[in-house]
Coordinates of C-alpha atoms in Angstrom, one line a residue:
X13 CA 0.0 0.0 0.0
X14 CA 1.0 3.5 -0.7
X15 CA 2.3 6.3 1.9
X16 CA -0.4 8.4 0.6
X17 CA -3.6 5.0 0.8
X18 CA -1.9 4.2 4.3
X19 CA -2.5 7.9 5.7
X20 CA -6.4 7.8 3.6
X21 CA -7.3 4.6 5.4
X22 CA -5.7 6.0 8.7
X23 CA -8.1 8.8 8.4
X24 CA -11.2 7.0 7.7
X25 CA -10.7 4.7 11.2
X26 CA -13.5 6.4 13.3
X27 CA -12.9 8.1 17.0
X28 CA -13.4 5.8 19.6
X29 CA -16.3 7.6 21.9
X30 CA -16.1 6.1 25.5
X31 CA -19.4 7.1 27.2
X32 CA -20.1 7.3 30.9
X33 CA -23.1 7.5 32.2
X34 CA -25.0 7.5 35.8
X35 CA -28.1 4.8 35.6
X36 CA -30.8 7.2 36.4
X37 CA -33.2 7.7 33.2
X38 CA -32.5 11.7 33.3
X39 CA -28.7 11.1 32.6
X40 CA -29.4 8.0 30.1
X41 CA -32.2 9.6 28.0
X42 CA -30.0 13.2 27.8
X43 CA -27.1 11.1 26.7
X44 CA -29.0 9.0 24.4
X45 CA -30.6 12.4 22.2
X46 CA -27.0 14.3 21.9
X47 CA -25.6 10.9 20.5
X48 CA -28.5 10.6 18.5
X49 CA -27.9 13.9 17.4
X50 CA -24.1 14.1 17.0
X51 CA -24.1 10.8 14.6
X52 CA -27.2 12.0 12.4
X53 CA -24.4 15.5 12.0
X54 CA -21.5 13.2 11.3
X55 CA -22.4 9.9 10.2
X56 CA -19.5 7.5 10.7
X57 CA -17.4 9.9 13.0
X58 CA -17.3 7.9 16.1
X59 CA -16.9 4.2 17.2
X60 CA -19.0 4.4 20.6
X61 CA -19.0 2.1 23.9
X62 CA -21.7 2.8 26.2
X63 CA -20.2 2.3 30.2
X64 CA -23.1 2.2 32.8
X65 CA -22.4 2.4 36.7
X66 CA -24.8 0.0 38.2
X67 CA -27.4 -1.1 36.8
X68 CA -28.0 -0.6 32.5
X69 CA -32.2 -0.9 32.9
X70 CA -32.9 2.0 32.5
X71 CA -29.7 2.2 29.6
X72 CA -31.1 -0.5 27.6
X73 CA -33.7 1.1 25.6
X74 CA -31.3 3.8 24.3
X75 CA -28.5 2.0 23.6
X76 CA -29.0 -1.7 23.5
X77 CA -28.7 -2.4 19.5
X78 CA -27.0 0.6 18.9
X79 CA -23.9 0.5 20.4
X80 CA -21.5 -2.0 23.1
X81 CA -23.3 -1.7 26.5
X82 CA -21.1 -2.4 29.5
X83 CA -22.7 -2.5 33.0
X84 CA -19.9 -1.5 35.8
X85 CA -21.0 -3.0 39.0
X86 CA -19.8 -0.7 41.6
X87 CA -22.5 0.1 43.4
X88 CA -22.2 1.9 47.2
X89 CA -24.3 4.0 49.5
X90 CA -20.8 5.4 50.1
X91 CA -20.0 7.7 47.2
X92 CA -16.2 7.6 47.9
X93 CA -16.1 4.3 47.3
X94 CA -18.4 3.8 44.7
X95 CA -16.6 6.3 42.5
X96 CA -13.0 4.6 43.5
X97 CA -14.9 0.9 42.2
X98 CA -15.6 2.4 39.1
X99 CA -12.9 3.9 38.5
X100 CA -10.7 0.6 38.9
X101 CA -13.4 -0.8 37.1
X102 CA -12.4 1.4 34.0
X103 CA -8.7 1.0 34.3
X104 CA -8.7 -2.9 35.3
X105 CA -10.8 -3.4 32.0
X106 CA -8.5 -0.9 29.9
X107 CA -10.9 1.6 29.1
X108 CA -8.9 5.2 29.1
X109 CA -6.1 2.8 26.9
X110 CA -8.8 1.7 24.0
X111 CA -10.5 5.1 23.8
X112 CA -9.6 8.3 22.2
X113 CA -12.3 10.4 23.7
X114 CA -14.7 10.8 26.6
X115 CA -18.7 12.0 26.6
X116 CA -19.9 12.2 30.6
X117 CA -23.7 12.6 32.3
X118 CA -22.9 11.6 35.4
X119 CA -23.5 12.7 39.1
X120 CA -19.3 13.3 39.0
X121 CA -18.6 13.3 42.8
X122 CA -20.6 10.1 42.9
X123 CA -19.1 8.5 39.4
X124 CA -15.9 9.7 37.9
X125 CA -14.1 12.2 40.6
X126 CA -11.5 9.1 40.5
X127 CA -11.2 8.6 37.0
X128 CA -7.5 9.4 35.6
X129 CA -8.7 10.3 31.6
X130 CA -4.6 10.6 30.6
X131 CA -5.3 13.9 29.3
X132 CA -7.6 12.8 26.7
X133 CA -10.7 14.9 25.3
X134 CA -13.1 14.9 27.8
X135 CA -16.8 16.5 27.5
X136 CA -19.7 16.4 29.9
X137 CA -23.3 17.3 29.4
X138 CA -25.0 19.0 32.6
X139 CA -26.7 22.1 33.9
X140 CA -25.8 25.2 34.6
X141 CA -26.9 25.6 38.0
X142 CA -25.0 22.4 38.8
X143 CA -21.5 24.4 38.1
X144 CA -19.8 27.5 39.6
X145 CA -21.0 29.5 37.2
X146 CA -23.9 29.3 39.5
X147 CA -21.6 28.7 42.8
X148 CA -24.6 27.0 44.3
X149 CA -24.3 24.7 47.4
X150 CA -25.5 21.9 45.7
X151 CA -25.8 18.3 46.6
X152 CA -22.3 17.5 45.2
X153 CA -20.6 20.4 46.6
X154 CA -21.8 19.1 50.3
X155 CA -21.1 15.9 49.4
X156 CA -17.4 17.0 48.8
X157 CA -17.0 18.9 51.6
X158 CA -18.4 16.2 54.1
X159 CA -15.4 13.8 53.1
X160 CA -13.2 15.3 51.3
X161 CA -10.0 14.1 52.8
X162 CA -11.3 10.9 51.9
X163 CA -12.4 11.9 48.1
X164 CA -8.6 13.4 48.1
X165 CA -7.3 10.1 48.9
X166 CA -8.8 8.1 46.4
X167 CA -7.9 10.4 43.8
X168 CA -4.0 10.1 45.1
X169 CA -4.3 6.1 44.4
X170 CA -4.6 7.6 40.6
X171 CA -2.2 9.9 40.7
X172 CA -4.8 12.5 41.1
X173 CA -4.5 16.0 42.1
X174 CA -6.8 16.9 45.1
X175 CA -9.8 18.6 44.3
X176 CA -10.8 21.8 45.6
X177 CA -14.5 21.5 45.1
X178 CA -16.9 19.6 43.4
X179 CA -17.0 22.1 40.7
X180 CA -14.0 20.9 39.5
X181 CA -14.8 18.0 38.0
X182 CA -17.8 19.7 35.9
X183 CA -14.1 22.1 34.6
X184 CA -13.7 19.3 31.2
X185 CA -12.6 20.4 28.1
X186 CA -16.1 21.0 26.8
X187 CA -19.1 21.6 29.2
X188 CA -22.5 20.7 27.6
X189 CA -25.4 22.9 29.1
X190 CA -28.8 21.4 28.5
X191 CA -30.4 24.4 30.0
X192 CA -33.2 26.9 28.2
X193 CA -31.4 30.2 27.4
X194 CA -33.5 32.4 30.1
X195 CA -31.9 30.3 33.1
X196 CA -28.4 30.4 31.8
X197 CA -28.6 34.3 31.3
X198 CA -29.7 34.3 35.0
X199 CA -27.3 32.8 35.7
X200 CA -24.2 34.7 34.7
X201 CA -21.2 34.9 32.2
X202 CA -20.7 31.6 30.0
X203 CA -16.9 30.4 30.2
X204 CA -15.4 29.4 27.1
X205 CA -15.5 26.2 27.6
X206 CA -19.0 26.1 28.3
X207 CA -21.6 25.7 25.4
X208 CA -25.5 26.5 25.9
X209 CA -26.9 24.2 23.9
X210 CA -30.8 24.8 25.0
X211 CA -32.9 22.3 26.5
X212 CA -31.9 18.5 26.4
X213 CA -34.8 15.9 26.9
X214 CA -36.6 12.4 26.1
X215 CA -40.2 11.8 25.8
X216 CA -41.7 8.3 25.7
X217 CA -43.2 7.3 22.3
X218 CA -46.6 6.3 21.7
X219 CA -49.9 8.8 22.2
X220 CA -51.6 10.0 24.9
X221 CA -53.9 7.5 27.0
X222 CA -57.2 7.0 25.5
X223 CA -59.1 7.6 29.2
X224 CA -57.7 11.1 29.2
X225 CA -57.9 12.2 25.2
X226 CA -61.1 14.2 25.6
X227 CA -59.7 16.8 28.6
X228 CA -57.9 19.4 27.3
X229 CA -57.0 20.9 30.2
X230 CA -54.7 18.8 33.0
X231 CA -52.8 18.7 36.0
X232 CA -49.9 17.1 35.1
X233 CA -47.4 15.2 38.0
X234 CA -44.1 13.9 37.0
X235 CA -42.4 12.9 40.8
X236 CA -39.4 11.0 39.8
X237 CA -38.6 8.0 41.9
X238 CA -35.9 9.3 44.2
X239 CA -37.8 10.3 47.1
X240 CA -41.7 11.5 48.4
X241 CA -42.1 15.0 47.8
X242 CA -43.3 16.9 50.5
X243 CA -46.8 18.3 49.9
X244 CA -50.1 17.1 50.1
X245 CA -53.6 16.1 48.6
X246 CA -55.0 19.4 49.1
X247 CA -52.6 21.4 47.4
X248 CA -52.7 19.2 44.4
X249 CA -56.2 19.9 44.5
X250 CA -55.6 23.7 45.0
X251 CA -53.5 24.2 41.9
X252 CA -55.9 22.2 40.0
X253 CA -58.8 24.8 41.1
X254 CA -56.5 27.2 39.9
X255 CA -54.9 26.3 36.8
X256 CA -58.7 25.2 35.8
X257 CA -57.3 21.7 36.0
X258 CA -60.1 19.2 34.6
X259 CA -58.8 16.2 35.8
X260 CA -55.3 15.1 37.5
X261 CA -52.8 12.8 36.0
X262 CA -49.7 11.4 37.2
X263 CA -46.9 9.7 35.3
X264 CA -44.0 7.4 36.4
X265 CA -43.7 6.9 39.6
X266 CA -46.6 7.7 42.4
X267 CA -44.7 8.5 45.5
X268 CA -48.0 9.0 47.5
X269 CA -49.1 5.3 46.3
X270 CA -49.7 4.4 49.9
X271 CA -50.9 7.8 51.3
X272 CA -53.9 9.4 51.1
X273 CA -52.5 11.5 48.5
X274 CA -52.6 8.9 46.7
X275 CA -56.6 9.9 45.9
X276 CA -55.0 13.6 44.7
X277 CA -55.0 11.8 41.1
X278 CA -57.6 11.3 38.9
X279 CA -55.2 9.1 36.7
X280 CA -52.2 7.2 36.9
X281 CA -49.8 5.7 34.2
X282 CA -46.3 3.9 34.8
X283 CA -45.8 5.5 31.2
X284 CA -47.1 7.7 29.0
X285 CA -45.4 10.3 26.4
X286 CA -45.4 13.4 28.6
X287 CA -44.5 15.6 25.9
X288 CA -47.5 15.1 24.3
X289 CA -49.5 15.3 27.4
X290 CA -47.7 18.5 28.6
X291 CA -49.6 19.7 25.1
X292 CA -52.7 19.7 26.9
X293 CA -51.8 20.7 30.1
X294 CA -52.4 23.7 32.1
X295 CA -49.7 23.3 34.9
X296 CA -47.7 21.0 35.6
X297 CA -45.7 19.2 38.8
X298 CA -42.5 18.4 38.9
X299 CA -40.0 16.8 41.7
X300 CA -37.4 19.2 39.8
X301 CA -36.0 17.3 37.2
X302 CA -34.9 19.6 34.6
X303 CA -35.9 16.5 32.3
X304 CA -39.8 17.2 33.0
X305 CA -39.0 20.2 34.1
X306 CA -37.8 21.5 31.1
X307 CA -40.3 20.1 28.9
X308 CA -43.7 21.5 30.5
X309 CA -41.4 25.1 30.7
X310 CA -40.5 24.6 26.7
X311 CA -44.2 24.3 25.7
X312 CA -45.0 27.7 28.0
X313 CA -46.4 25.8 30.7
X314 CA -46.2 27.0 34.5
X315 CA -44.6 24.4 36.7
X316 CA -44.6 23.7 40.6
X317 CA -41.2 22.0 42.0
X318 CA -42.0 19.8 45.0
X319 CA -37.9 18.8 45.7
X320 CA -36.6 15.4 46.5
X321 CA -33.1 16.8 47.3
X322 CA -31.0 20.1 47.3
X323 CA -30.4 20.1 43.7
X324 CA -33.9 19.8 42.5
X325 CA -34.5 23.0 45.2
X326 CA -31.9 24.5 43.1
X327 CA -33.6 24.4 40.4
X328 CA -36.8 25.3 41.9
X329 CA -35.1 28.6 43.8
X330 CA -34.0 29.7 40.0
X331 CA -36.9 29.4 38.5
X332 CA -38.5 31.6 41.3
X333 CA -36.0 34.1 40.7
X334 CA -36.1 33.9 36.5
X335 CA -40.2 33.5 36.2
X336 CA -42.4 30.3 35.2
X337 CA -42.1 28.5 38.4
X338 CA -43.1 28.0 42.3
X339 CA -41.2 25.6 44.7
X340 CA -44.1 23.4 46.8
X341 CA -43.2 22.2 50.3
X342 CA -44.3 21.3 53.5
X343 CA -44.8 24.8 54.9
X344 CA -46.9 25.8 51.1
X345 CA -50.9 26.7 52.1
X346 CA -53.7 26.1 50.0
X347 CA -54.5 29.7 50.0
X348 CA -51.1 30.8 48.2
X349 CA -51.9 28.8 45.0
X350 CA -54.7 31.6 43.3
X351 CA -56.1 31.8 40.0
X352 CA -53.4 35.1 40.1
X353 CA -50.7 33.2 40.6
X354 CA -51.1 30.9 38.0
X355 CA -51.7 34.0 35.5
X356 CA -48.8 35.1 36.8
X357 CA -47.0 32.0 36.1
X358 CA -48.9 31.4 32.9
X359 CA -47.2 34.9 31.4
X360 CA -43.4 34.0 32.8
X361 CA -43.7 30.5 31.3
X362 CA -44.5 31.8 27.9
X363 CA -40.5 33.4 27.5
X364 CA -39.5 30.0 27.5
X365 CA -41.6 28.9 25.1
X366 CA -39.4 28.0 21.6
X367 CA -36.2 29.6 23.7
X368 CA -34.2 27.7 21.5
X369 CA -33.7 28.1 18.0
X370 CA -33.8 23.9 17.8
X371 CA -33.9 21.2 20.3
X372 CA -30.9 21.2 22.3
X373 CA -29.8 17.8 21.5
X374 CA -29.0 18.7 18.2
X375 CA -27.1 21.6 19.1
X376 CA -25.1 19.6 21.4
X377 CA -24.2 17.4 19.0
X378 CA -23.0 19.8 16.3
X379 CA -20.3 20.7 19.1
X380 CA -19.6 17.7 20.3
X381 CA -18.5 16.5 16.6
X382 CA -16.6 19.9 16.2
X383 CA -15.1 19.5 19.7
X384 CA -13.5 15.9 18.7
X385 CA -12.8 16.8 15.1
X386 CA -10.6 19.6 16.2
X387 CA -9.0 17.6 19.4
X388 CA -8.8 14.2 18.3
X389 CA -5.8 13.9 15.5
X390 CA -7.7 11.3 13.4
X391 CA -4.5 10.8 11.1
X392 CA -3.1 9.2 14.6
X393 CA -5.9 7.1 15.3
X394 CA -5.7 3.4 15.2
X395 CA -8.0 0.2 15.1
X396 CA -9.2 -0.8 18.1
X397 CA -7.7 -4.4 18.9

């Protein structure tokens, strides 16, 4: 073979893409639409390996079929030493050796603060309010500062300098923002690192429930399943009275299923395409999920946060501050949710409607192939063996 057909076929061998991932369905689904995206922009680019911690249910119906799905069993209630497991995991298997690049959604301080990526391109997708651009106290940042002698010490075992705060490890080479525009202009100067790439989410297919097709008007709840929010019945019921509500309709997971609350629905499906539902809603509840979130906000719908943890309060706080959205807890009465107040909300919701100029997947994956096209020398790439 020629010099000049031995560089050609060099330059053809695609980028290996090692992708890391937390098992929730927020991180999966996120990660599944950029990829989606970035390969529909650059068909053939990348060679991608999907790398789960835990468990890969929730991974299987993006990636299983499309690309190699590894499950890393590492799983801890301690996060120091879950991250440290996967982290062997990775280097005992070889994975920072076969790979020329690195695409995160992760919970990082509980995932990949250990991970040595040898100075290969690294990018992660995640939110603004997550990063010090925001200089929050979120859940990682406490998590951090609770142990992080310990945290330090793991990351020595690598070779690791010590972190000085959780926001460090969201400091990759490119940072991903699924956010709507409105909340990352609230929240301050993008680095240049950072990219706002609008939005990022995953609806379920199908069409709406046939018991619910006639309402046009519903209460919408999408709780999550990582812990019971705390509100009740009554003020499910108040916001439905005020929003003019028809009927109530949960999806996923119930977390009042063996309260009374439970009779605050109307309607209750495992699954549903809440996209589509959001469509015909006229508020909508969310544990603060910027996957749900985001969605009712995108289609101009007002949205209560009832938080599981500090980061979905976060989220809550800022869209208090920005417009579109109330935070529901225990100390919320039943005489603060008025037919005002969802007019109110109605109006502030409607800036985010079409905030982007195209669904942020795609535009995270037009910069994710520029990203690796300009820092991965594809003359130097070789086959994987």
């Amino acid at each position: 073979m020629s010099e000049a057909a031995e560089a050609a076929s060099e330059r053809s061998v695609p980028i290996r893409l090692a992708v890391l991932a937390a098992p929730p369905l927020g991180h999966v689904s996120r990660l599944g639409e950029a990829l989606k995206a970035a390969e529909a922009a650059a068909p053939g680019l990348f060679q991608i390996e999907v790398f789960v911690g835990g468990s890969v249910r929730s991974a299987q119906r993006f990636f299983e079929g499309r690309y190699p799905l590894h499950e890393v069993r590492c799983t801890s209630r301690d996060w120091v030493e879950q991250g440290a497991r996967f982290a062997r995991a990775l280097r005992d298997q070889s994975v920072i050796d076969r790979f020329d690049a690195f695409l995160l959604d992760t919970n990082p301080i509980q995932w990949t603060y250990a991970v040595d990526f040898a100075r290969k391109p690294v990018a992660i997708i995640t939110n603004c309010f997550l990063t010090a651009m925001a200089g929050r106290r979120t859940l990682q940042v406490e998590a951090f500062e609770r142990e992080a002698d310990r945290f330090n010490a793991v990351r020595a075992e690598f070779g690791l300098r010590p972190l000085k705060s959780a926001y460090d490890l969201y400091e990759t080479d490119l940072v991903l923002l699924g956010d709507p525009q409105p909340i990352v202009d609230f929240i301050g100067a993008v680095p240049g690192n950072y990219k706002s790439c609008g939005p990022c989410f995953w609806s379920a297919p199908g069409v709406p429930p046939q018991s619910i097709s006639s309402f046009s008007n519903l209460l919408i709840a999408s709780l999550g399943s990582t812990g019971r929010p705390d509100f009740s019945a009554e003020l499910v019921s108040a916001i439905a009275r005020a929003a003019g509500a028809e009927v109530t309709v949960c999806v996923g997971a119930n977390p009042f299923k063996e309260s009374p609350a439970r009779s605050a629905f109307d309607y209750e499906f495992e699954q549903a395409p809440l996209n589509q539902l959001i469509r015909h809603a006229a508020v909508v509840i969310t544990q603060g999920g910027a996957g749900s979130t985001y969605q009712a906000l995108h289609q101009g719908r007002p949205v209560f946060i009832a938080p599981t943890h500090k980061n979905h309060l976060i989220l809550g706080q800022t869209l208090e501050a920005v417009g579109g959205g109330r935070v529901l807890n225990g100390d919320a009465r039943t005489t603060e949710i008025t037919h005002e107040l969802l007019e109110t909300l109605r109006c502030e919701a409607a800036l985010f409607r079409g905030s982007a100029p195209s669904p942020g997947s795609e535009i995270m994956g037009r910069y994710l192939v520029g990203f690796l096209k300009s820092r991965v020398a594809r003359s130097t790439v070789q086959p994987a063996r």
